[in-house]
Structure formats: structure tokens, C-alpha cells
Coordinates of N, CA, C and O in Angstrom, one line a residue:
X1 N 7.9 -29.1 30.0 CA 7.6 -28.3 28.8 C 6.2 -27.6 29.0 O 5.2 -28.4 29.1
X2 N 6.0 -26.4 29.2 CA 5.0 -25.3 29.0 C 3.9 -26.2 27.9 O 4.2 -27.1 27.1
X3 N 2.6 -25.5 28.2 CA 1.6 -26.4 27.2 C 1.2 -24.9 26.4 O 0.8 -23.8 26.9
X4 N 1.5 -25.3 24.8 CA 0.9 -24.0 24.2 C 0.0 -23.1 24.8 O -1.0 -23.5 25.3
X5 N 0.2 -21.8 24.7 CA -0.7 -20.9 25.3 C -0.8 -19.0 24.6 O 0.1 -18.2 24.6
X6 N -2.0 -18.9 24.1 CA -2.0 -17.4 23.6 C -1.1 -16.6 23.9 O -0.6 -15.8 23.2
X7 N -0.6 -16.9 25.4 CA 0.2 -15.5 25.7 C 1.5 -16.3 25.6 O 2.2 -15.9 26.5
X8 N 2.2 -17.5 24.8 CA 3.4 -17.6 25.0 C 4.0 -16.6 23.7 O 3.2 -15.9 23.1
X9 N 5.3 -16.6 23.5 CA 5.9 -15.9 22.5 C 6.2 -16.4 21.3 O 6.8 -15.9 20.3
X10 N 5.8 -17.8 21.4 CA 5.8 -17.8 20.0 C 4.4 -18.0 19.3 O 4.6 -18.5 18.3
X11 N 3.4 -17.9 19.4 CA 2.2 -18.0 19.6 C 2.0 -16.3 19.2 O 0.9 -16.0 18.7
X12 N 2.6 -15.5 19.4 CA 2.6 -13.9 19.3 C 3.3 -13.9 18.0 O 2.8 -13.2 17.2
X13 N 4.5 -14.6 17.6 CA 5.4 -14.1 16.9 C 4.4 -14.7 15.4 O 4.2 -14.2 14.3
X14 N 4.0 -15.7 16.0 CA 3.2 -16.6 14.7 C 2.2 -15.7 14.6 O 2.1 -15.4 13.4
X15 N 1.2 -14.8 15.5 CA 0.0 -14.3 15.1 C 1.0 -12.5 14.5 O 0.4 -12.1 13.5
X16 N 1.4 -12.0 14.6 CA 2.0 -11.0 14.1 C 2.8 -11.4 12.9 O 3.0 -10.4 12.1
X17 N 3.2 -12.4 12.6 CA 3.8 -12.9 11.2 C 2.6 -12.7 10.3 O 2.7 -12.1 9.2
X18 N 1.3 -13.4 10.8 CA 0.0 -13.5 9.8 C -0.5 -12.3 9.2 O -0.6 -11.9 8.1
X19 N -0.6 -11.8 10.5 CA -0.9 -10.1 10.8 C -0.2 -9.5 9.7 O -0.8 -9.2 8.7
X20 N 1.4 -9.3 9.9 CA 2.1 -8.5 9.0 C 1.9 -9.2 7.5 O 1.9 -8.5 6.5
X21 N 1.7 -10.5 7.6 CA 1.6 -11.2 5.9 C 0.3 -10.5 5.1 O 0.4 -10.1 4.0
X22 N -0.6 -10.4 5.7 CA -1.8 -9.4 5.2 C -1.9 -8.3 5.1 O -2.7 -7.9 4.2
X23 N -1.0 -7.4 6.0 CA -1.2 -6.1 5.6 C -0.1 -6.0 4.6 O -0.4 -5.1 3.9
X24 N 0.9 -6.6 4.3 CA 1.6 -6.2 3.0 C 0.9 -7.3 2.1 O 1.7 -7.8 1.2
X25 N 0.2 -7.7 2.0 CA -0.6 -8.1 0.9 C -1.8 -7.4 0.5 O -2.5 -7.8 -0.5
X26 N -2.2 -6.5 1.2 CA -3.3 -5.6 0.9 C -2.8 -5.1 -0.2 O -3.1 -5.7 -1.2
X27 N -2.0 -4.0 -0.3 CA -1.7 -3.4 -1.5 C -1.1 -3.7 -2.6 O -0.7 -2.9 -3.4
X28 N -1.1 -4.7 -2.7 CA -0.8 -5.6 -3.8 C -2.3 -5.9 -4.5 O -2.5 -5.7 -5.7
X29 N -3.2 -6.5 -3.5 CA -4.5 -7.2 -3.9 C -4.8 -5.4 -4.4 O -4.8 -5.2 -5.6
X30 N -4.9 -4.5 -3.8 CA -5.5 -3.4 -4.3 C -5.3 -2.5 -5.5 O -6.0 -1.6 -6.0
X31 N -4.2 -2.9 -5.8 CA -3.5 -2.9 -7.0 C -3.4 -3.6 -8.2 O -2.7 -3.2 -9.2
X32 N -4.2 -4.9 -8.1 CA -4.1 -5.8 -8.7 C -3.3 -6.8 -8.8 O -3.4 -7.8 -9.5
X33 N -2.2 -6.5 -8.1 CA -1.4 -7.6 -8.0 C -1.2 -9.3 -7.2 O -1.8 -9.9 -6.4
X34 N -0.6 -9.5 -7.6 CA -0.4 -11.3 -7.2 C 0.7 -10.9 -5.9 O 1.3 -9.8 -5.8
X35 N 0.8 -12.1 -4.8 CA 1.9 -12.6 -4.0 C 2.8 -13.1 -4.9 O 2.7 -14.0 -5.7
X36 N 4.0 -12.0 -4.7 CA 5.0 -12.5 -5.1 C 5.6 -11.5 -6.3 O 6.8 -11.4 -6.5
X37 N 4.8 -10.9 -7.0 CA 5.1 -9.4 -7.9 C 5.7 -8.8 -7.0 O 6.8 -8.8 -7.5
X38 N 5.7 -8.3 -5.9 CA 6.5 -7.4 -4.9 C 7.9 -8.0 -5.3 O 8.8 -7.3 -5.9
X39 N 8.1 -9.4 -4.8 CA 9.3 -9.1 -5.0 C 10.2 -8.9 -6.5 O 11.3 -8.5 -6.7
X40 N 9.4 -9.4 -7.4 CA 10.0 -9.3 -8.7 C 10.0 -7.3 -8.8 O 11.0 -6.8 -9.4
X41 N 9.1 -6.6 -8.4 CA 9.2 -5.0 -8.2 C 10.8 -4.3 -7.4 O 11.5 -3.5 -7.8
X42 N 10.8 -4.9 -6.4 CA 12.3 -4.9 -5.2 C 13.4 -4.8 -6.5 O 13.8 -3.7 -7.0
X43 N 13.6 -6.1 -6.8 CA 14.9 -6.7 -7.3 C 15.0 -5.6 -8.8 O 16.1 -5.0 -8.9
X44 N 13.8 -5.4 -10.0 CA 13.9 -4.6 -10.8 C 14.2 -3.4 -10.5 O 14.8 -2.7 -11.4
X45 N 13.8 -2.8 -9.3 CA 13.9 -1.1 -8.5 C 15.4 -1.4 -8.0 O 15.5 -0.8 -7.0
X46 N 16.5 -2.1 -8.3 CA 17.4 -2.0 -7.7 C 18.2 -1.8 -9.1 O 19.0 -0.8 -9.0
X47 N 18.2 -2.4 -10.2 CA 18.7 -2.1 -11.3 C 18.1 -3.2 -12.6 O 17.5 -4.2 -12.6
X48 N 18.3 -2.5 -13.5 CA 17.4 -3.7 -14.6 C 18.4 -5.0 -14.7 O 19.6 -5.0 -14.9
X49 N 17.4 -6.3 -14.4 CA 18.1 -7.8 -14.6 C 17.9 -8.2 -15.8 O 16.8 -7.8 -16.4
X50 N 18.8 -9.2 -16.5 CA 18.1 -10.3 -17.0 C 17.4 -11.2 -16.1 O 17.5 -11.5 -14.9
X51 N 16.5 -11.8 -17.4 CA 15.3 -12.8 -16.8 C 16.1 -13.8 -16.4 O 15.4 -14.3 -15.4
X52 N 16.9 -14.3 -16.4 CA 18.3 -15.1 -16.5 C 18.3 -15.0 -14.7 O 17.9 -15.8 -13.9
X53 N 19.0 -13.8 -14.4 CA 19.1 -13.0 -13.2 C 18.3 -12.9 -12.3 O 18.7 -13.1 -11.1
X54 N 17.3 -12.7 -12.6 CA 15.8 -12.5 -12.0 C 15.7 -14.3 -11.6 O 15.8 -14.8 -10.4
X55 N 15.5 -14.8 -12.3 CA 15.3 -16.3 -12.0 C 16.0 -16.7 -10.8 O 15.3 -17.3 -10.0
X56 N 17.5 -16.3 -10.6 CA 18.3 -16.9 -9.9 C 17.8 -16.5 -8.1 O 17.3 -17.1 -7.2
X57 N 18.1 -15.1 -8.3 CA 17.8 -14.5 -7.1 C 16.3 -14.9 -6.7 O 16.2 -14.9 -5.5
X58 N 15.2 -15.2 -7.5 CA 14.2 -15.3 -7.4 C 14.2 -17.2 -6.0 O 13.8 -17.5 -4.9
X59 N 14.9 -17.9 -7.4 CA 14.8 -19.1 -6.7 C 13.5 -20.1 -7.6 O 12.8 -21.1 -7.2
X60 N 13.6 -19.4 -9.0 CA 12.8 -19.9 -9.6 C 13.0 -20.2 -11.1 O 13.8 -19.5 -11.6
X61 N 12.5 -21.0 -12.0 CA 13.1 -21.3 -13.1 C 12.4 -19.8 -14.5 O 11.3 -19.3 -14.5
X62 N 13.3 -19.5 -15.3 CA 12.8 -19.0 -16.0 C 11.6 -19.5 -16.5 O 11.1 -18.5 -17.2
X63 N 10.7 -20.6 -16.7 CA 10.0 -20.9 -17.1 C 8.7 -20.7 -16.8 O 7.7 -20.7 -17.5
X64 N 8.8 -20.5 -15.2 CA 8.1 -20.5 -13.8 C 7.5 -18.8 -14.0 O 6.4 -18.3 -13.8
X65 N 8.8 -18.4 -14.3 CA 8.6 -16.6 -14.5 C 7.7 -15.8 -15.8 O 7.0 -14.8 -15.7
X66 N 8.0 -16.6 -16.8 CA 7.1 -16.1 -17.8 C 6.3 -15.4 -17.9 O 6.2 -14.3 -18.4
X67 N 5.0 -16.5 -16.8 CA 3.4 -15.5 -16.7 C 3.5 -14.4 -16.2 O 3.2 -13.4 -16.8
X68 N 4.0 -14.5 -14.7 CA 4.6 -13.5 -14.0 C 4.9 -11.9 -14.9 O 4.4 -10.8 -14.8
X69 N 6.0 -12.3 -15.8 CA 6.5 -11.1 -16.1 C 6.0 -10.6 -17.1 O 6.3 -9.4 -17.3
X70 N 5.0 -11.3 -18.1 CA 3.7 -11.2 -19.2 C 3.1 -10.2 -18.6 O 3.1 -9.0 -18.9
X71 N 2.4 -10.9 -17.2 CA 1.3 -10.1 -16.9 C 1.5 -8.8 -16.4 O 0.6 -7.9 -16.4
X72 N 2.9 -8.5 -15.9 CA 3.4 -7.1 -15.5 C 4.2 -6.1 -16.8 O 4.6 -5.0 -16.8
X73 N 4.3 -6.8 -17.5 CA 4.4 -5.6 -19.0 C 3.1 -5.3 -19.5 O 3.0 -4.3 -20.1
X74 N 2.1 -6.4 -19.4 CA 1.0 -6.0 -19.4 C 0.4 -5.0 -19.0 O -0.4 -4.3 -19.7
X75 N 0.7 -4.8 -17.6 CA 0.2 -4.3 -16.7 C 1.0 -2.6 -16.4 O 0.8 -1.8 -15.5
X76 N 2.1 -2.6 -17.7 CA 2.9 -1.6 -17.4 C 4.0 -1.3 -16.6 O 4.5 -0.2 -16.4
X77 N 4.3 -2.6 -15.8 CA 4.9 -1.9 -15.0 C 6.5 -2.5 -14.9 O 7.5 -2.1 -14.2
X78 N 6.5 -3.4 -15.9 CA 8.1 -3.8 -16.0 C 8.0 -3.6 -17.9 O 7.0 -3.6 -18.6
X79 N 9.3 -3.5 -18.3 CA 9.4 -2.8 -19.6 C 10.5 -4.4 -19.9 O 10.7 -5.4 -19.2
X80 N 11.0 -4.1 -21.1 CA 12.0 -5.2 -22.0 C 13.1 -4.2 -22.3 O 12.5 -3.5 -23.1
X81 N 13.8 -3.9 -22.2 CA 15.1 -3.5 -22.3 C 16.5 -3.8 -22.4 O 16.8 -4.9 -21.8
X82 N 17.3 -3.1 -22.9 CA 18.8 -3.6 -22.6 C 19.2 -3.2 -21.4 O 18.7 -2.2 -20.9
X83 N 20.0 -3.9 -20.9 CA 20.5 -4.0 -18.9 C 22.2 -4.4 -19.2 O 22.8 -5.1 -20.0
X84 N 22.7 -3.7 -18.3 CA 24.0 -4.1 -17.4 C 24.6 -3.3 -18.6 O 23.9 -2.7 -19.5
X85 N 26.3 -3.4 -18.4 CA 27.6 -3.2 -19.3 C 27.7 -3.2 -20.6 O 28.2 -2.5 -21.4
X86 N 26.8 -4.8 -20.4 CA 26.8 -5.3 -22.2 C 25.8 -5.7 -22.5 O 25.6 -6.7 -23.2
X87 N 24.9 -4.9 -21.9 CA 23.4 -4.1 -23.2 C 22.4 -5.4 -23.2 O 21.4 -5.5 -23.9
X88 N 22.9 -6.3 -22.5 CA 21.9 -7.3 -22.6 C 20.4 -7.1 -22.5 O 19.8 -6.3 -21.8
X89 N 19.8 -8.0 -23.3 CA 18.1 -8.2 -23.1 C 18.0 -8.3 -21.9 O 18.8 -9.1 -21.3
X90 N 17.2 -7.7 -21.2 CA 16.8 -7.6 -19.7 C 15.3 -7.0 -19.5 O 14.5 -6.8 -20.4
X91 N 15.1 -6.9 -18.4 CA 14.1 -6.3 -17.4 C 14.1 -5.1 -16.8 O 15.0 -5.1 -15.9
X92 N 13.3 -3.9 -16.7 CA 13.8 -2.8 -16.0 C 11.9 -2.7 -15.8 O 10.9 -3.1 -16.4
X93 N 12.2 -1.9 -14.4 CA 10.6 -0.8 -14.1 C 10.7 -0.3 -15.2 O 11.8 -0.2 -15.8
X94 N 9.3 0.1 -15.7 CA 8.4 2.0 -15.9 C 8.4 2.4 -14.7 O 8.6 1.9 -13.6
X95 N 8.2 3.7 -15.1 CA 7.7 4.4 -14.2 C 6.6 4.3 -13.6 O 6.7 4.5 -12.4
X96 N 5.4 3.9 -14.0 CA 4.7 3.2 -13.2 C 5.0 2.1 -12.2 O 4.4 2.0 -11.1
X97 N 5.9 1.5 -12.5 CA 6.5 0.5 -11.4 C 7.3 0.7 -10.9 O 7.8 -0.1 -10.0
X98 N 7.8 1.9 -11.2 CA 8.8 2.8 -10.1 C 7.8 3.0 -8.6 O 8.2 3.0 -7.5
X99 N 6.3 3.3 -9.2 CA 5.5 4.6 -8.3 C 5.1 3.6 -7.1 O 5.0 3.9 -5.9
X100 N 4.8 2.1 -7.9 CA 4.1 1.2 -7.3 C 5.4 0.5 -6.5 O 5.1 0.2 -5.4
X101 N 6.2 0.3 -6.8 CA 6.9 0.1 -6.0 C 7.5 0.6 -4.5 O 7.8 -0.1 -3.5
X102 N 7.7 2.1 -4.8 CA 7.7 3.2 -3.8 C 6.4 2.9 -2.4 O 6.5 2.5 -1.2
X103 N 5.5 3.2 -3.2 CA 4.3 2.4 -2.1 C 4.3 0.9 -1.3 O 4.0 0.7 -0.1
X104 N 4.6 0.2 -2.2 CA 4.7 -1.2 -1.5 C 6.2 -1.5 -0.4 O 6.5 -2.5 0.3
X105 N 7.0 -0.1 -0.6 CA 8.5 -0.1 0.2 C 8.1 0.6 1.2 O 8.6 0.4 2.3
X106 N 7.3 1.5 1.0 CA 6.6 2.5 2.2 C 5.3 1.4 3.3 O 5.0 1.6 4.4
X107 N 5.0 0.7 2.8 CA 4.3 -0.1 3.8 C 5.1 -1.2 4.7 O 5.0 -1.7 5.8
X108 N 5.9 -1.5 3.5 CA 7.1 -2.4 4.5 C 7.5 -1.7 5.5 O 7.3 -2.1 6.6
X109 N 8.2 -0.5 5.1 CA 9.2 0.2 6.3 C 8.0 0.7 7.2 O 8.3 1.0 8.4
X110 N 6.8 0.6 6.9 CA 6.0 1.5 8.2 C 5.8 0.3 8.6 O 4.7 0.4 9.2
X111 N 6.1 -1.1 8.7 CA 5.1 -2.3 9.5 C 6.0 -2.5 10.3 O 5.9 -3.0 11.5
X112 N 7.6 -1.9 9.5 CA 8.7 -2.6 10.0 C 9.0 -1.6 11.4 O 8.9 -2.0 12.6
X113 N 9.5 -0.1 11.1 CA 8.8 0.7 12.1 C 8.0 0.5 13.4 O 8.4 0.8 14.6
X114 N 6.7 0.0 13.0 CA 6.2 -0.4 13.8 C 6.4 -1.7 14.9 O 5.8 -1.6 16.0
X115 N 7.1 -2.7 14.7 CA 7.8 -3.7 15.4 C 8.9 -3.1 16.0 O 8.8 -2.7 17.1
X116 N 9.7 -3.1 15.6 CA 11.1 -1.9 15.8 C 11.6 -1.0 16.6 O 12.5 -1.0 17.4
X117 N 10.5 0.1 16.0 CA 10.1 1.6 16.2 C 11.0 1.8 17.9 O 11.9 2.6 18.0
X118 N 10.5 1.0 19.1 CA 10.8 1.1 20.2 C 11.9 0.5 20.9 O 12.1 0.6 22.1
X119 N 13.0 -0.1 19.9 CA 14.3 -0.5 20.1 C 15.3 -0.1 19.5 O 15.4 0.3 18.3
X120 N 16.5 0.0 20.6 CA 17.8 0.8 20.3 C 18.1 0.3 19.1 O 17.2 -0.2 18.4
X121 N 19.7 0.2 18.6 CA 20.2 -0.5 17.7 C 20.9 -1.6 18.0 O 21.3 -2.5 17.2
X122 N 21.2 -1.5 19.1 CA 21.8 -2.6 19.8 C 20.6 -3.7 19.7 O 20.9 -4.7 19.1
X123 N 19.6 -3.6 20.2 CA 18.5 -4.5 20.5 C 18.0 -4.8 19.3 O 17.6 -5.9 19.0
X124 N 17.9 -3.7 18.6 CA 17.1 -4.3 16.8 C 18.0 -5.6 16.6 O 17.4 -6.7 16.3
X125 N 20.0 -5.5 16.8 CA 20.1 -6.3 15.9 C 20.5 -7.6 17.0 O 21.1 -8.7 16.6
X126 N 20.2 -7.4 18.2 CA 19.7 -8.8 18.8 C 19.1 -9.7 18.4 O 19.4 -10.8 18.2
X127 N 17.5 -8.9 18.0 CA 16.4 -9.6 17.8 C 16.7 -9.9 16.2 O 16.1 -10.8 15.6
X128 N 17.3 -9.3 15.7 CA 17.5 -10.1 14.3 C 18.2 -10.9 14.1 O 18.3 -11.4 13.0
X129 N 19.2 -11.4 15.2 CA 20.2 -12.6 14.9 C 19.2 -13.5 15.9 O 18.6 -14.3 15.2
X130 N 19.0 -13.4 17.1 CA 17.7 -14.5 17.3 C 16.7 -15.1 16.5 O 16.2 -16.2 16.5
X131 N 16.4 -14.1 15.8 CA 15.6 -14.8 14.4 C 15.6 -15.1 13.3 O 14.7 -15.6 12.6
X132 N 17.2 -14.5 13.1 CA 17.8 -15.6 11.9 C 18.3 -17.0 12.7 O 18.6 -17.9 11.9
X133 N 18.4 -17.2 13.7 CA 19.1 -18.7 13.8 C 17.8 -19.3 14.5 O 17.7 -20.5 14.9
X134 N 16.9 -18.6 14.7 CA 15.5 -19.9 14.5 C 15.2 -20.4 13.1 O 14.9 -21.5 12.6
X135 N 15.2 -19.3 12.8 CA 14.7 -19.5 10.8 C 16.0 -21.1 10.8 O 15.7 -22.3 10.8
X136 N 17.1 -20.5 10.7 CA 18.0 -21.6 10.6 C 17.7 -23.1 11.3 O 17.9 -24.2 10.7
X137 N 17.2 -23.0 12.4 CA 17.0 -24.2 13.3 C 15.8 -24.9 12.7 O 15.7 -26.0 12.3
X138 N 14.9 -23.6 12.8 CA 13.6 -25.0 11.8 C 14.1 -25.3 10.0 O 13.6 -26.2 9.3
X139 N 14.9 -24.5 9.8 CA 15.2 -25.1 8.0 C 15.6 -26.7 8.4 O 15.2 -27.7 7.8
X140 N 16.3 -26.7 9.6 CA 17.0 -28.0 9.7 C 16.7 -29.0 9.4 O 17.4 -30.0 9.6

């Protein structure tokens, strides 16, 4: 067994994980926002949920979500509304949290770009099934 070393690859993959964890957390901090509003922004820019909804996908109890979603109607950027077919009480952006969200999707795709940027499609989706079945191996 090789003895840890800066230049092995995972040692890169771990220092470029940090790396990328920071730069998409800049604009959040710059914005005022918390880790973890991004993704409650995602999931509402996709269509308005119930908190019900939002919970699930989230992976978190409505109860857990409360402050969270307080402090971003506060904050303008998620509204109370009726959602889906049957008009249910739900969650949707403003437009402010349309704008903000647009931004926070544009730094993703440029970090992601950046990693990427230099591989076919063939090779992108190599390296993305190699690192879903690490993710898999360490859940274990």
C-alpha cells in the first residue's frame, strides 16, 4: 500500500472537493445566505412544493425546515402560495429568488465546466459512474 501523498489522487480529489465547497459557498455568504438555502432555492426553481414535499426531497423533517423557510420569506425570496393540480398550500420563488437562484446555478455550471470542461462525453460519464460507486463504497 502506497503511503498518503499530496500528489496521490485522492488527496487531489479531497483538496478540489474543499476547494469547490467554498467557492459555491461564497455566494451564498455574500448574499446572506446559510449552507443549505441553495438547495431549498434548486428544488423551489423547479416548480412550487409543499413544505410536506420539500421535507421529503430535502431529507429533513418539516420541523427542521421551519426556520429555514421563515427566514427566506423574510428575506423575499420564497413566497406561500397555492402549488400543484389541487391548489395546495405550498412554496414557490419570487422573483427575487428566481434572480438569486439563477446566480447560484451559474457558479455551479462554471465550477462544473471547469472540472469537465476538457472531457469528451464519453469520459465525463466514466468519471461520473467511478464516483458514484465510491460514494457508494464509502456509504457502506
Amino acid at each position: 500500500m502506497s503511503k498518503p501523498s499530496s500528489r496521490s489522487t485522492l488527496y487531489r480529489l479531497i483538496e478540489a472537493g474543499q476547494l469547490a465547497h467554498k467557492a459555491l459557498l461564497m455566494p451564498l455568504v455574500e448574499r446572506g445566505l446559510e449552507p443549505g438555502d441553495d438547495a431549498v432555492l434548486f428544488i423551489l426553481g423547479r416548480a412550487g412544493v409543499t413544505e410536506q414535499q420539500l421535507s421529503v426531497e430535502l431529507g429533513a423533517s418539516e420541523e427542521a425546515l421551519e426556520r429555514r423557510i421563515a427566514r427566506l420569506i423574510d428575506r423575499e425570496l420564497v413566497s406561500r402560495q397555492a402549488v400543484g393540480p389541487e391548489l395546495e398550500a405550498g412554496l414557490a420563488l419570487t422573483e427575487r429568488g428566481e434572480r438569486i437562484k439563477a446566480v447560484l446555478a451559474g457558479n455551479w455550471e462554471e465550477l462544473e465546466n471547469a472540472l469537465l470542461g476538457e472531457l469528451g462525453k464519453k469520459e465525463r460519464k466514466g468519471l461520473d459512474k467511478v464516483l458514484k460507486r465510491f460514494v457508494e463504497l464509502l456509504r457502506l
